[in-house]
Tab-separated table of C-alpha atoms and ligand atoms in Angstrom:
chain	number	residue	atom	x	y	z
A	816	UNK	CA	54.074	57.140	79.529
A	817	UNK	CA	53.570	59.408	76.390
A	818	UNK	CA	50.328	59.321	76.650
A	819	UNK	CA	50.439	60.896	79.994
A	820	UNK	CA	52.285	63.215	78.732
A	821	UNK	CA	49.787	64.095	76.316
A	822	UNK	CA	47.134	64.146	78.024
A	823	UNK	CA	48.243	66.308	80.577
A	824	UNK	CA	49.545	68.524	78.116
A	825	UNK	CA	45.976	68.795	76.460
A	826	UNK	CA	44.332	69.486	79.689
A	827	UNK	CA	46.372	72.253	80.398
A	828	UNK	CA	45.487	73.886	77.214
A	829	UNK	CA	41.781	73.595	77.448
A	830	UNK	CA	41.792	74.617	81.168
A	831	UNK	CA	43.865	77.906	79.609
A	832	UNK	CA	41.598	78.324	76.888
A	833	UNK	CA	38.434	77.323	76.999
A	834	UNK	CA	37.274	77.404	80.455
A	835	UNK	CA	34.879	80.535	79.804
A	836	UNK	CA	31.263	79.980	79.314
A	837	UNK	CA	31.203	83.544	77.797
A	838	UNK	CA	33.803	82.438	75.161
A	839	UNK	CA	34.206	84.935	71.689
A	840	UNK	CA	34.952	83.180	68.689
A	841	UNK	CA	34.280	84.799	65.309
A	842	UNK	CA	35.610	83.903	61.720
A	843	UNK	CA	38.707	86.214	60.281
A	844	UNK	CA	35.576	87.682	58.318
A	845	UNK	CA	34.004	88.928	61.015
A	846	UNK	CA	36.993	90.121	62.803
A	847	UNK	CA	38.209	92.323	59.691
A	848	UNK	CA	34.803	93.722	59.506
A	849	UNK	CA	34.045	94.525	63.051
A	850	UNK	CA	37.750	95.098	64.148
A	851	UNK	CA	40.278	98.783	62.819
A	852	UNK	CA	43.099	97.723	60.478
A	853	UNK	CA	44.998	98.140	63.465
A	854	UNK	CA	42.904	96.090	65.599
A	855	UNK	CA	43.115	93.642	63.766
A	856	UNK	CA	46.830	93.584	62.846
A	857	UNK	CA	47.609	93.151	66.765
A	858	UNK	CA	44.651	91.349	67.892
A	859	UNK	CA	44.444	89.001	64.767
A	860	UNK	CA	47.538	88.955	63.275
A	861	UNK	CA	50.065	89.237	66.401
A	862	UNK	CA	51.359	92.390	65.119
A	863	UNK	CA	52.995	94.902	67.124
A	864	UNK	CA	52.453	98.838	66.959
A	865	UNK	CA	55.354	101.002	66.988
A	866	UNK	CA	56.403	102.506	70.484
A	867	UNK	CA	55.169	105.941	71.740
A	868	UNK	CA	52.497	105.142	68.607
A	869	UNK	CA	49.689	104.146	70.215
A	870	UNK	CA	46.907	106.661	72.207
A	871	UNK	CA	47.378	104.598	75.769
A	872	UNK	CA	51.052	104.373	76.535
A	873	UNK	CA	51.206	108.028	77.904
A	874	UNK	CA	47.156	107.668	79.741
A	875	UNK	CA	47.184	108.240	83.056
A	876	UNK	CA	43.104	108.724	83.529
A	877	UNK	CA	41.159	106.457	86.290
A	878	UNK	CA	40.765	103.620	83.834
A	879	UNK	CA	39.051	99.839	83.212
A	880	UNK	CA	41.036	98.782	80.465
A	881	UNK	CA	38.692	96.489	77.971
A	882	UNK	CA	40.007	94.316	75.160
A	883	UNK	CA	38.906	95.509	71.641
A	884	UNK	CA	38.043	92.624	69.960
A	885	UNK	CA	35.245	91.889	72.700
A	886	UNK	CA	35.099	94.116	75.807
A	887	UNK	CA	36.540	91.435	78.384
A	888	UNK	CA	37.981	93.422	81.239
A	889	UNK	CA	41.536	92.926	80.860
A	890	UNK	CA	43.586	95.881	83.380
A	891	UNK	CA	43.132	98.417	85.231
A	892	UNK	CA	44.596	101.754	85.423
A	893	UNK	CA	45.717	100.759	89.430
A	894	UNK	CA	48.259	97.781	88.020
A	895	UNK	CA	49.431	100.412	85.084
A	896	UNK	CA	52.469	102.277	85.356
A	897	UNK	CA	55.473	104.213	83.045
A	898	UNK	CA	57.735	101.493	81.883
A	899	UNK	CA	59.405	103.600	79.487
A	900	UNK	CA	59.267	101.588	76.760
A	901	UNK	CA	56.380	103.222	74.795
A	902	UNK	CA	53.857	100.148	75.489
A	903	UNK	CA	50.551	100.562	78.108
A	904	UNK	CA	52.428	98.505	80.840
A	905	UNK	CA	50.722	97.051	83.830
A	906	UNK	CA	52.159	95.086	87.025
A	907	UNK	CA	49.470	92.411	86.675
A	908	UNK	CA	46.146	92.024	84.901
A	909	UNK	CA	42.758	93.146	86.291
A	910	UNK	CA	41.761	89.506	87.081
A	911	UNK	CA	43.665	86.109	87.540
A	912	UNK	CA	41.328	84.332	84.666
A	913	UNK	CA	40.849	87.538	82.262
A	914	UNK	CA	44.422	86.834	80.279
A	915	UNK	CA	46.227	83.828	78.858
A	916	UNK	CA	49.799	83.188	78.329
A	917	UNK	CA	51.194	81.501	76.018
A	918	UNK	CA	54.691	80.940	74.712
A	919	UNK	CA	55.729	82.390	71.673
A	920	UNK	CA	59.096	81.160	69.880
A	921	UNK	CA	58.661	84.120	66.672
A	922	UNK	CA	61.479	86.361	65.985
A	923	UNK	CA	64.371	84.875	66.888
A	924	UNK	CA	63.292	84.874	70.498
A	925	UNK	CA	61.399	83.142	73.673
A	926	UNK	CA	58.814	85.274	74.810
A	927	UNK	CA	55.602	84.960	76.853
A	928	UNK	CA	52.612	86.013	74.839
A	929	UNK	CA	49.787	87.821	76.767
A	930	UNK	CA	45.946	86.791	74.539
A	931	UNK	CA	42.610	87.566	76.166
A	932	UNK	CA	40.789	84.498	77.860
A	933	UNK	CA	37.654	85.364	76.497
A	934	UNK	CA	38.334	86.248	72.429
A	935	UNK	CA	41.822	84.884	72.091
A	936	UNK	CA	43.110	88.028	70.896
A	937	UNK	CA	46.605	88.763	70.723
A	938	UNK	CA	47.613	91.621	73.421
A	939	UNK	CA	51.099	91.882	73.875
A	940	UNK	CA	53.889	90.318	75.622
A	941	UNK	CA	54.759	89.468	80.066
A	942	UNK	CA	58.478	90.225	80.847
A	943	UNK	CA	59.523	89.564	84.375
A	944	UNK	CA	60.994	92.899	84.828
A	945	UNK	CA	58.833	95.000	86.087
A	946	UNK	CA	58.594	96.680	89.430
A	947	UNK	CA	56.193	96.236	92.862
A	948	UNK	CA	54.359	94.385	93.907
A	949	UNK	CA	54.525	91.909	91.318
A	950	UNK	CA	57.796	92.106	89.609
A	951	UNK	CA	55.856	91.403	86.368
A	952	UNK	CA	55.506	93.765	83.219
A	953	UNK	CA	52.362	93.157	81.004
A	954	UNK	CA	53.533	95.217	77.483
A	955	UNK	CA	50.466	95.359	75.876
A	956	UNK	CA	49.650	97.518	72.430
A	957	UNK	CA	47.137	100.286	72.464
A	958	UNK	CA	45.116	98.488	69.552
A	959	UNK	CA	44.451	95.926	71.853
A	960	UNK	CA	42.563	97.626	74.518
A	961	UNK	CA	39.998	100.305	74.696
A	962	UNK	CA	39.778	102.502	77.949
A	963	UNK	CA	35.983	102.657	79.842
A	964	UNK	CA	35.084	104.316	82.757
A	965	UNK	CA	36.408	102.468	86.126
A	966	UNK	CA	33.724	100.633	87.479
B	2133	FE	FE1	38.959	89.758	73.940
């Protein structure tokens, strides 16, 4: 019966995280070289930035939102709107397979962490508070994302 268990377990995590042909993976090396000390702090090291810090929360421009670490697609300025909390927020992600969740047990608290499918970089955080159509609230840092022309 465990190893059911187990094995259902493990196939849930590789069909979360390593379904992408295109998959990013780079040493810590790499990432610290190629990535801002802020990058790298949210996308590498789960940090957070502070609120109302970061150059996206307040954007309001036509927008693809692309991850930093490796220019995955990730949101779109259609799903983003002003949560008031400081944080780019978004009602749901620009595709079903461009973001993984995963939960996160840190600080005292049971979250769901938001990483990119494609590089595994840390993003931000899904709350299920947010308004239409989806309900859902992506909180994602600025240092995570870099904003491209709408395609
Ligand atoms: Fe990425």
């Amino acid at each position: 019966m465990a190893d059911k268990v187990d094995k259902k377990a493990a196939t849930a995590d590789r069909s979360d995280k390593a379904d992408r042909a295109d998959r990013v993976e780079k040493t810590d090396a790499e990432w610290r070289a190629t990535l801002t000390p802020e990058q790298y702090e949210v996308l590498r090291q789960k940090g957070t930035e502070r609120a109302f810090s970061g150059p996206l929360w307040n954007a309001h421009e036509d927008a693809a939102y692309l991850c930093a670490g490796c220019g995955a697609e990730l949101f779109s300025s259609d799903a983003k709107f002003d949560s008031g909390t400081g944080w780019p927020s978004f009602t749901a992600p620009a595709a079903a397979g461009a973001v993984a969740t995963e939960t996160d047990a840190s600080h005292g608290m049971m979250r769901t962490e938001v990483c990119c499918r494609r590089c595994g970089g840390h993003l931000g955080h899904l709350f299920d508070d947010g308004p239409a159509p989806t309900g859902q609230r992506y909180c994602i840092n600025s240092a995570s994302l870099r904003a491209a022309k709408p395609k």
